PDB file of C-alpha atoms in Angstrom:
ATOM      1  CA  UNK A 130      29.430  73.229 -78.816  1.00  0.00           C
ATOM      2  CA  UNK A 131      30.855  74.224 -75.699  1.00  0.00           C
ATOM      3  CA  UNK A 132      34.439  72.662 -74.909  1.00  0.00           C
ATOM      4  CA  UNK A 133      37.103  72.612 -72.207  1.00  0.00           C
ATOM      5  CA  UNK A 134      40.026  74.019 -72.956  1.00  0.00           C
ATOM      6  CA  UNK A 135      43.720  74.298 -71.386  1.00  0.00           C
ATOM      7  CA  UNK A 136      47.183  75.710 -72.000  1.00  0.00           C
ATOM      8  CA  UNK A 137      49.840  75.257 -73.372  1.00  0.00           C
ATOM      9  CA  UNK A 138      49.139  72.331 -75.759  1.00  0.00           C
ATOM     10  CA  UNK A 139      53.316  71.206 -74.717  1.00  0.00           C
ATOM     11  CA  UNK A 140      55.621  72.172 -72.185  1.00  0.00           C
ATOM     12  CA  UNK A 141      59.050  71.522 -71.415  1.00  0.00           C
ATOM     13  CA  UNK A 142      60.490  72.627 -68.198  1.00  0.00           C
ATOM     14  CA  UNK A 143      63.932  71.858 -66.218  1.00  0.00           C
ATOM     15  CA  UNK A 144      63.445  69.059 -63.347  1.00  0.00           C
ATOM     16  CA  UNK A 145      63.140  71.419 -59.930  1.00  0.00           C
ATOM     17  CA  UNK A 146      60.924  74.497 -62.251  1.00  0.00           C
ATOM     18  CA  UNK A 147      58.164  75.300 -61.480  1.00  0.00           C
ATOM     19  CA  UNK A 148      55.101  74.516 -63.743  1.00  0.00           C
ATOM     20  CA  UNK A 149      51.631  76.070 -64.012  1.00  0.00           C
ATOM     21  CA  UNK A 150      48.811  73.704 -66.269  1.00  0.00           C
ATOM     22  CA  UNK A 151      46.112  76.212 -67.474  1.00  0.00           C
ATOM     23  CA  UNK A 152      42.415  74.900 -67.655  1.00  0.00           C
ATOM     24  CA  UNK A 153      39.151  77.118 -68.899  1.00  0.00           C
ATOM     25  CA  UNK A 154      36.154  74.679 -68.153  1.00  0.00           C
ATOM     26  CA  UNK A 155      32.897  74.839 -69.959  1.00  0.00           C
ATOM     27  CA  UNK A 156      31.019  78.417 -68.532  1.00  0.00           C
ATOM     28  CA  UNK A 157      27.948  76.644 -66.562  1.00  0.00           C
ATOM     29  CA  UNK A 158      30.195  74.239 -64.951  1.00  0.00           C
ATOM     30  CA  UNK A 159      30.497  73.743 -60.552  1.00  0.00           C
ATOM     31  CA  UNK A 160      33.012  70.132 -60.564  1.00  0.00           C
ATOM     32  CA  UNK A 161      36.218  70.370 -61.546  1.00  0.00           C
ATOM     33  CA  UNK A 162      39.303  68.001 -62.343  1.00  0.00           C
ATOM     34  CA  UNK A 163      42.757  66.824 -62.817  1.00  0.00           C
ATOM     35  CA  UNK A 164      43.466  63.422 -64.329  1.00  0.00           C
ATOM     36  CA  UNK A 165      47.290  62.542 -65.655  1.00  0.00           C
ATOM     37  CA  UNK A 166      48.408  59.904 -68.109  1.00  0.00           C
ATOM     38  CA  UNK A 167      51.856  58.740 -68.344  1.00  0.00           C
ATOM     39  CA  UNK A 168      52.539  57.873 -71.606  1.00  0.00           C
ATOM     40  CA  UNK A 169      51.091  54.015 -72.508  1.00  0.00           C
ATOM     41  CA  UNK A 170      49.470  53.718 -69.134  1.00  0.00           C
ATOM     42  CA  UNK A 171      46.021  54.547 -67.474  1.00  0.00           C
ATOM     43  CA  UNK A 172      44.250  58.056 -67.182  1.00  0.00           C
ATOM     44  CA  UNK A 173      44.817  58.671 -63.210  1.00  0.00           C
ATOM     45  CA  UNK A 174      42.791  61.161 -61.051  1.00  0.00           C
ATOM     46  CA  UNK A 175      44.719  63.833 -59.343  1.00  0.00           C
ATOM     47  CA  UNK A 176      42.045  65.997 -57.901  1.00  0.00           C
ATOM     48  CA  UNK A 177      39.031  67.290 -57.492  1.00  0.00           C
ATOM     49  CA  UNK A 178      37.424  71.265 -56.767  1.00  0.00           C
ATOM     50  CA  UNK A 179      34.151  72.419 -55.649  1.00  0.00           C
ATOM     51  CA  UNK A 180      33.259  75.593 -54.427  1.00  0.00           C
ATOM     52  CA  UNK A 181      36.409  77.230 -54.277  1.00  0.00           C
ATOM     53  CA  UNK A 182      37.925  74.374 -52.513  1.00  0.00           C
ATOM     54  CA  UNK A 183      39.462  71.014 -52.461  1.00  0.00           C
ATOM     55  CA  UNK A 184      36.816  68.167 -52.832  1.00  0.00           C
ATOM     56  CA  UNK A 185      38.650  64.938 -53.574  1.00  0.00           C
ATOM     57  CA  UNK A 186      42.516  64.065 -53.747  1.00  0.00           C
ATOM     58  CA  UNK A 187      44.099  61.075 -54.728  1.00  0.00           C
ATOM     59  CA  UNK A 188      47.361  59.620 -52.876  1.00  0.00           C
ATOM     60  CA  UNK A 189      49.461  61.223 -56.424  1.00  0.00           C
ATOM     61  CA  UNK A 190      48.458  65.179 -55.163  1.00  0.00           C
ATOM     62  CA  UNK A 191      50.700  65.369 -52.793  1.00  0.00           C
ATOM     63  CA  UNK A 192      52.315  68.480 -51.157  1.00  0.00           C
ATOM     64  CA  UNK A 193      53.532  69.404 -54.678  1.00  0.00           C
ATOM     65  CA  UNK A 194      50.337  70.082 -56.652  1.00  0.00           C
ATOM     66  CA  UNK A 195      47.493  72.993 -55.883  1.00  0.00           C
ATOM     67  CA  UNK A 196      45.050  73.541 -57.732  1.00  0.00           C
ATOM     68  CA  UNK A 197      43.687  77.600 -58.128  1.00  0.00           C
ATOM     69  CA  UNK A 198      40.657  79.133 -59.604  1.00  0.00           C
ATOM     70  CA  UNK A 199      42.091  82.326 -59.591  1.00  0.00           C
ATOM     71  CA  UNK A 200      38.883  84.261 -61.351  1.00  0.00           C
ATOM     72  CA  UNK A 201      35.775  82.990 -62.822  1.00  0.00           C
ATOM     73  CA  UNK A 202      36.622  80.966 -65.522  1.00  0.00           C
ATOM     74  CA  UNK A 203      40.213  79.865 -65.145  1.00  0.00           C
ATOM     75  CA  UNK A 204      41.669  76.255 -62.983  1.00  0.00           C
ATOM     76  CA  UNK A 205      45.218  76.118 -62.552  1.00  0.00           C
ATOM     77  CA  UNK A 206      47.185  72.938 -61.554  1.00  0.00           C
ATOM     78  CA  UNK A 207      50.593  74.131 -60.471  1.00  0.00           C
ATOM     79  CA  UNK A 208      53.049  72.088 -60.395  1.00  0.00           C
ATOM     80  CA  UNK A 209      55.678  73.555 -57.142  1.00  0.00           C
ATOM     81  CA  UNK A 210      59.026  72.176 -58.441  1.00  0.00           C
ATOM     82  CA  UNK A 211      59.185  69.441 -60.838  1.00  0.00           C
ATOM     83  CA  UNK A 212      60.536  65.918 -61.044  1.00  0.00           C
ATOM     84  CA  UNK A 213      61.391  63.483 -63.967  1.00  0.00           C
ATOM     85  CA  UNK A 214      57.684  61.189 -62.949  1.00  0.00           C
ATOM     86  CA  UNK A 215      55.477  64.050 -63.835  1.00  0.00           C
ATOM     87  CA  UNK A 216      55.732  63.790 -67.088  1.00  0.00           C
ATOM     88  CA  UNK A 217      52.964  63.234 -68.524  1.00  0.00           C
ATOM     89  CA  UNK A 218      49.764  64.227 -70.448  1.00  0.00           C
ATOM     90  CA  UNK A 219      47.684  66.033 -67.734  1.00  0.00           C
ATOM     91  CA  UNK A 220      43.810  66.520 -68.217  1.00  0.00           C
ATOM     92  CA  UNK A 221      41.104  69.064 -66.943  1.00  0.00           C
ATOM     93  CA  UNK A 222      37.739  67.876 -66.861  1.00  0.00           C
ATOM     94  CA  UNK A 223      34.659  69.636 -65.509  1.00  0.00           C
ATOM     95  CA  UNK A 224      31.128  68.689 -65.383  1.00  0.00           C
ATOM     96  CA  UNK A 225      27.312  70.320 -64.031  1.00  0.00           C
ATOM     97  CA  UNK A 226      27.210  68.010 -61.642  1.00  0.00           C
ATOM     98  CA  UNK A 227      28.586  65.272 -60.132  1.00  0.00           C
ATOM     99  CA  UNK A 228      28.096  61.817 -60.617  1.00  0.00           C
ATOM    100  CA  UNK A 229      27.211  63.083 -64.176  1.00  0.00           C
ATOM    101  CA  UNK A 230      29.019  62.979 -67.427  1.00  0.00           C
ATOM    102  CA  UNK A 231      32.605  64.941 -66.989  1.00  0.00           C
ATOM    103  CA  UNK A 232      34.320  66.601 -70.377  1.00  0.00           C
ATOM    104  CA  UNK A 233      37.509  66.722 -70.548  1.00  0.00           C
ATOM    105  CA  UNK A 234      40.133  68.766 -72.450  1.00  0.00           C
ATOM    106  CA  UNK A 235      42.667  68.318 -74.765  1.00  0.00           C
ATOM    107  CA  UNK A 236      45.461  68.275 -72.210  1.00  0.00           C
ATOM    108  CA  UNK A 237      48.756  69.357 -71.955  1.00  0.00           C
ATOM    109  CA  UNK A 238      51.349  67.217 -72.474  1.00  0.00           C
ATOM    110  CA  UNK A 239      54.282  68.173 -69.856  1.00  0.00           C
ATOM    111  CA  UNK A 240      58.355  66.939 -70.142  1.00  0.00           C
ATOM    112  CA  UNK A 241      60.686  66.988 -67.368  1.00  0.00           C
ATOM    113  CA  UNK A 242      64.680  67.490 -68.438  1.00  0.00           C
TER     114      UNK A 242
ATOM    115  CA  UNK B  70      41.172  48.493 -53.206  1.00  0.00           C
ATOM    116  CA  UNK B  71      39.588  49.952 -56.630  1.00  0.00           C
ATOM    117  CA  UNK B  72      40.089  48.385 -59.670  1.00  0.00           C
ATOM    118  CA  UNK B  73      38.732  48.102 -63.335  1.00  0.00           C
ATOM    119  CA  UNK B  74      40.393  45.749 -65.909  1.00  0.00           C
ATOM    120  CA  UNK B  75      39.419  45.586 -69.632  1.00  0.00           C
ATOM    121  CA  UNK B  76      40.049  43.034 -72.238  1.00  0.00           C
ATOM    122  CA  UNK B  77      41.217  42.692 -74.809  1.00  0.00           C
ATOM    123  CA  UNK B  78      44.067  44.788 -74.431  1.00  0.00           C
ATOM    124  CA  UNK B  79      44.471  45.031 -78.306  1.00  0.00           C
ATOM    125  CA  UNK B  80      41.848  44.514 -81.056  1.00  0.00           C
ATOM    126  CA  UNK B  81      42.003  44.446 -84.851  1.00  0.00           C
ATOM    127  CA  UNK B  82      39.171  44.675 -87.484  1.00  0.00           C
ATOM    128  CA  UNK B  83      38.548  44.632 -90.764  1.00  0.00           C
ATOM    129  CA  UNK B  84      36.282  47.801 -91.205  1.00  0.00           C
ATOM    130  CA  UNK B  85      31.868  47.219 -91.189  1.00  0.00           C
ATOM    131  CA  UNK B  86      33.044  44.537 -88.923  1.00  0.00           C
ATOM    132  CA  UNK B  87      31.158  44.048 -85.614  1.00  0.00           C
ATOM    133  CA  UNK B  88      32.737  44.028 -82.146  1.00  0.00           C
ATOM    134  CA  UNK B  89      33.179  43.593 -78.182  1.00  0.00           C
ATOM    135  CA  UNK B  90      34.672  45.012 -75.523  1.00  0.00           C
ATOM    136  CA  UNK B  91      35.086  43.837 -72.201  1.00  0.00           C
ATOM    137  CA  UNK B  92      34.814  45.537 -69.087  1.00  0.00           C
ATOM    138  CA  UNK B  93      35.646  43.874 -65.136  1.00  0.00           C
ATOM    139  CA  UNK B  94      36.023  46.227 -61.781  1.00  0.00           C
ATOM    140  CA  UNK B  95      36.410  46.046 -58.094  1.00  0.00           C
ATOM    141  CA  UNK B  96      34.459  49.394 -56.749  1.00  0.00           C
ATOM    142  CA  UNK B  97      32.457  49.816 -53.944  1.00  0.00           C
ATOM    143  CA  UNK B  98      30.366  51.288 -53.534  1.00  0.00           C
ATOM    144  CA  UNK B  99      29.061  51.484 -57.235  1.00  0.00           C
ATOM    145  CA  UNK B 100      27.789  54.503 -58.996  1.00  0.00           C
ATOM    146  CA  UNK B 101      28.413  54.609 -61.887  1.00  0.00           C
ATOM    147  CA  UNK B 102      29.688  53.607 -65.211  1.00  0.00           C
ATOM    148  CA  UNK B 103      31.406  54.743 -68.197  1.00  0.00           C
ATOM    149  CA  UNK B 104      32.601  53.933 -71.774  1.00  0.00           C
ATOM    150  CA  UNK B 105      35.003  57.021 -72.938  1.00  0.00           C
ATOM    151  CA  UNK B 106      36.625  57.054 -76.636  1.00  0.00           C
ATOM    152  CA  UNK B 107      40.069  57.829 -76.324  1.00  0.00           C
ATOM    153  CA  UNK B 108      42.276  58.822 -79.320  1.00  0.00           C
ATOM    154  CA  UNK B 109      45.804  59.478 -79.658  1.00  0.00           C
ATOM    155  CA  UNK B 110      47.169  62.321 -77.453  1.00  0.00           C
ATOM    156  CA  UNK B 111      43.083  63.488 -77.358  1.00  0.00           C
ATOM    157  CA  UNK B 112      41.148  64.234 -73.938  1.00  0.00           C
ATOM    158  CA  UNK B 113      38.479  60.804 -73.859  1.00  0.00           C
ATOM    159  CA  UNK B 114      35.180  61.172 -75.450  1.00  0.00           C
ATOM    160  CA  UNK B 115      31.454  60.388 -73.421  1.00  0.00           C
ATOM    161  CA  UNK B 116      30.598  57.157 -75.170  1.00  0.00           C
ATOM    162  CA  UNK B 117      27.946  56.959 -72.514  1.00  0.00           C
ATOM    163  CA  UNK B 118      27.421  56.496 -69.104  1.00  0.00           C
ATOM    164  CA  UNK B 119      25.184  54.093 -66.931  1.00  0.00           C
ATOM    165  CA  UNK B 120      23.694  53.937 -63.519  1.00  0.00           C
ATOM    166  CA  UNK B 121      23.490  50.227 -61.328  1.00  0.00           C
ATOM    167  CA  UNK B 122      19.443  50.174 -62.544  1.00  0.00           C
ATOM    168  CA  UNK B 123      20.719  50.629 -66.317  1.00  0.00           C
ATOM    169  CA  UNK B 124      21.448  47.689 -68.617  1.00  0.00           C
ATOM    170  CA  UNK B 125      22.021  49.143 -71.897  1.00  0.00           C
ATOM    171  CA  UNK B 126      22.300  51.707 -73.291  1.00  0.00           C
ATOM    172  CA  UNK B 127      23.077  53.098 -77.079  1.00  0.00           C
ATOM    173  CA  UNK B 128      24.560  55.824 -78.284  1.00  0.00           C
ATOM    174  CA  UNK B 129      24.785  56.037 -82.571  1.00  0.00           C
ATOM    175  CA  UNK B 130      26.931  52.706 -83.317  1.00  0.00           C
ATOM    176  CA  UNK B 131      27.451  51.750 -79.761  1.00  0.00           C
ATOM    177  CA  UNK B 132      26.090  49.829 -77.345  1.00  0.00           C
ATOM    178  CA  UNK B 133      27.138  49.444 -73.945  1.00  0.00           C
ATOM    179  CA  UNK B 134      25.416  46.485 -71.716  1.00  0.00           C
ATOM    180  CA  UNK B 135      25.937  46.407 -67.586  1.00  0.00           C
ATOM    181  CA  UNK B 136      25.811  43.659 -65.506  1.00  0.00           C
ATOM    182  CA  UNK B 137      25.797  45.394 -61.793  1.00  0.00           C
ATOM    183  CA  UNK B 138      25.142  41.752 -60.123  1.00  0.00           C
ATOM    184  CA  UNK B 139      28.689  39.945 -62.091  1.00  0.00           C
ATOM    185  CA  UNK B 140      30.373  43.843 -62.365  1.00  0.00           C
ATOM    186  CA  UNK B 141      31.006  43.619 -65.944  1.00  0.00           C
ATOM    187  CA  UNK B 142      29.900  45.397 -68.923  1.00  0.00           C
ATOM    188  CA  UNK B 143      30.757  45.679 -72.300  1.00  0.00           C
ATOM    189  CA  UNK B 144      30.655  47.633 -75.171  1.00  0.00           C
ATOM    190  CA  UNK B 145      30.116  46.710 -78.522  1.00  0.00           C
ATOM    191  CA  UNK B 146      30.441  48.492 -82.153  1.00  0.00           C
ATOM    192  CA  UNK B 147      28.348  47.886 -85.169  1.00  0.00           C
ATOM    193  CA  UNK B 148      29.465  48.110 -88.518  1.00  0.00           C
ATOM    194  CA  UNK B 149      32.795  49.798 -86.967  1.00  0.00           C
ATOM    195  CA  UNK B 150      34.322  52.585 -89.427  1.00  0.00           C
ATOM    196  CA  UNK B 151      38.005  53.503 -90.124  1.00  0.00           C
ATOM    197  CA  UNK B 152      36.922  56.237 -87.380  1.00  0.00           C
ATOM    198  CA  UNK B 153      36.694  54.656 -84.914  1.00  0.00           C
ATOM    199  CA  UNK B 154      39.963  53.566 -84.823  1.00  0.00           C
ATOM    200  CA  UNK B 155      40.785  54.453 -80.901  1.00  0.00           C
ATOM    201  CA  UNK B 156      41.228  53.808 -77.529  1.00  0.00           C
ATOM    202  CA  UNK B 157      37.736  52.660 -75.225  1.00  0.00           C
ATOM    203  CA  UNK B 158      37.989  53.582 -71.900  1.00  0.00           C
ATOM    204  CA  UNK B 159      35.372  51.123 -68.894  1.00  0.00           C
ATOM    205  CA  UNK B 160      35.249  54.441 -66.165  1.00  0.00           C
ATOM    206  CA  UNK B 161      33.578  53.207 -63.035  1.00  0.00           C
ATOM    207  CA  UNK B 162      32.323  56.184 -60.491  1.00  0.00           C
ATOM    208  CA  UNK B 163      32.344  55.253 -56.363  1.00  0.00           C
ATOM    209  CA  UNK B 164      29.630  57.108 -54.908  1.00  0.00           C
ATOM    210  CA  UNK B 165      30.950  58.595 -52.308  1.00  0.00           C
ATOM    211  CA  UNK B 166      29.199  61.580 -52.508  1.00  0.00           C
ATOM    212  CA  UNK B 167      32.453  63.593 -53.956  1.00  0.00           C
ATOM    213  CA  UNK B 168      33.231  62.018 -57.223  1.00  0.00           C
ATOM    214  CA  UNK B 169      36.229  60.321 -58.066  1.00  0.00           C
ATOM    215  CA  UNK B 170      36.862  58.750 -60.959  1.00  0.00           C
ATOM    216  CA  UNK B 171      39.041  54.866 -61.336  1.00  0.00           C
ATOM    217  CA  UNK B 172      39.846  54.504 -65.042  1.00  0.00           C
ATOM    218  CA  UNK B 173      40.869  51.051 -66.770  1.00  0.00           C
ATOM    219  CA  UNK B 174      43.659  50.243 -69.375  1.00  0.00           C
ATOM    220  CA  UNK B 175      41.380  50.449 -72.481  1.00  0.00           C
ATOM    221  CA  UNK B 176      41.105  48.619 -75.074  1.00  0.00           C
ATOM    222  CA  UNK B 177      43.575  49.506 -77.956  1.00  0.00           C
ATOM    223  CA  UNK B 178      41.250  49.482 -81.535  1.00  0.00           C
ATOM    224  CA  UNK B 179      42.374  49.481 -85.199  1.00  0.00           C
ATOM    225  CA  UNK B 180      40.127  49.643 -87.412  1.00  0.00           C
ATOM    226  CA  UNK B 181      41.766  48.462 -90.925  1.00  0.00           C
ATOM    227  CA  UNK B 182      40.177  49.109 -94.472  1.00  0.00           C
TER     228      UNK B 182
END
């Protein structure tokens, strides 16, 4: 069964460093999303992406964040200058059509020191 | 502000027993409601998705109900198994065209033998 994959599974970085989290959505899906989950808290929407552009973003998704689909398979989240409070699990998700089930990846656990 | 509230926060039941988890939401305009299962350290996995015109949907031992008038949903698990131990998250989608999910904080369910 097709699944969303994410790399790396864990990332440790120093405050102020740039990180890129990578996702490979399910191949025939057209809508892509990033979410984060701070330890012990609920999942929070960051951004949605369709047709090579951002379609919706939350107030969390400030200028430090960017997303890109550099080729036909990868979908990346870049955090330009990490802060301690960026430490969280980051989930990528995709679906074939908006309002349909979103399929989540296993997540990347980011720790900012 | 769109919100999703769940109860109880945590629940412990014996293997083989049934349980019901509750969800109340204030999301407008409402598009659909989903229940996800999230194992610790993993991405959420979809169980059910219901539009406003559906008031019940089953997936194996999981049965979700929706009352769009009172803005309440429940997830009933029958004949619980040890593998049902997880967080169960109620997620509501607002119909803004571009999908933006609002997540509940989840109910942490523990099944004991």
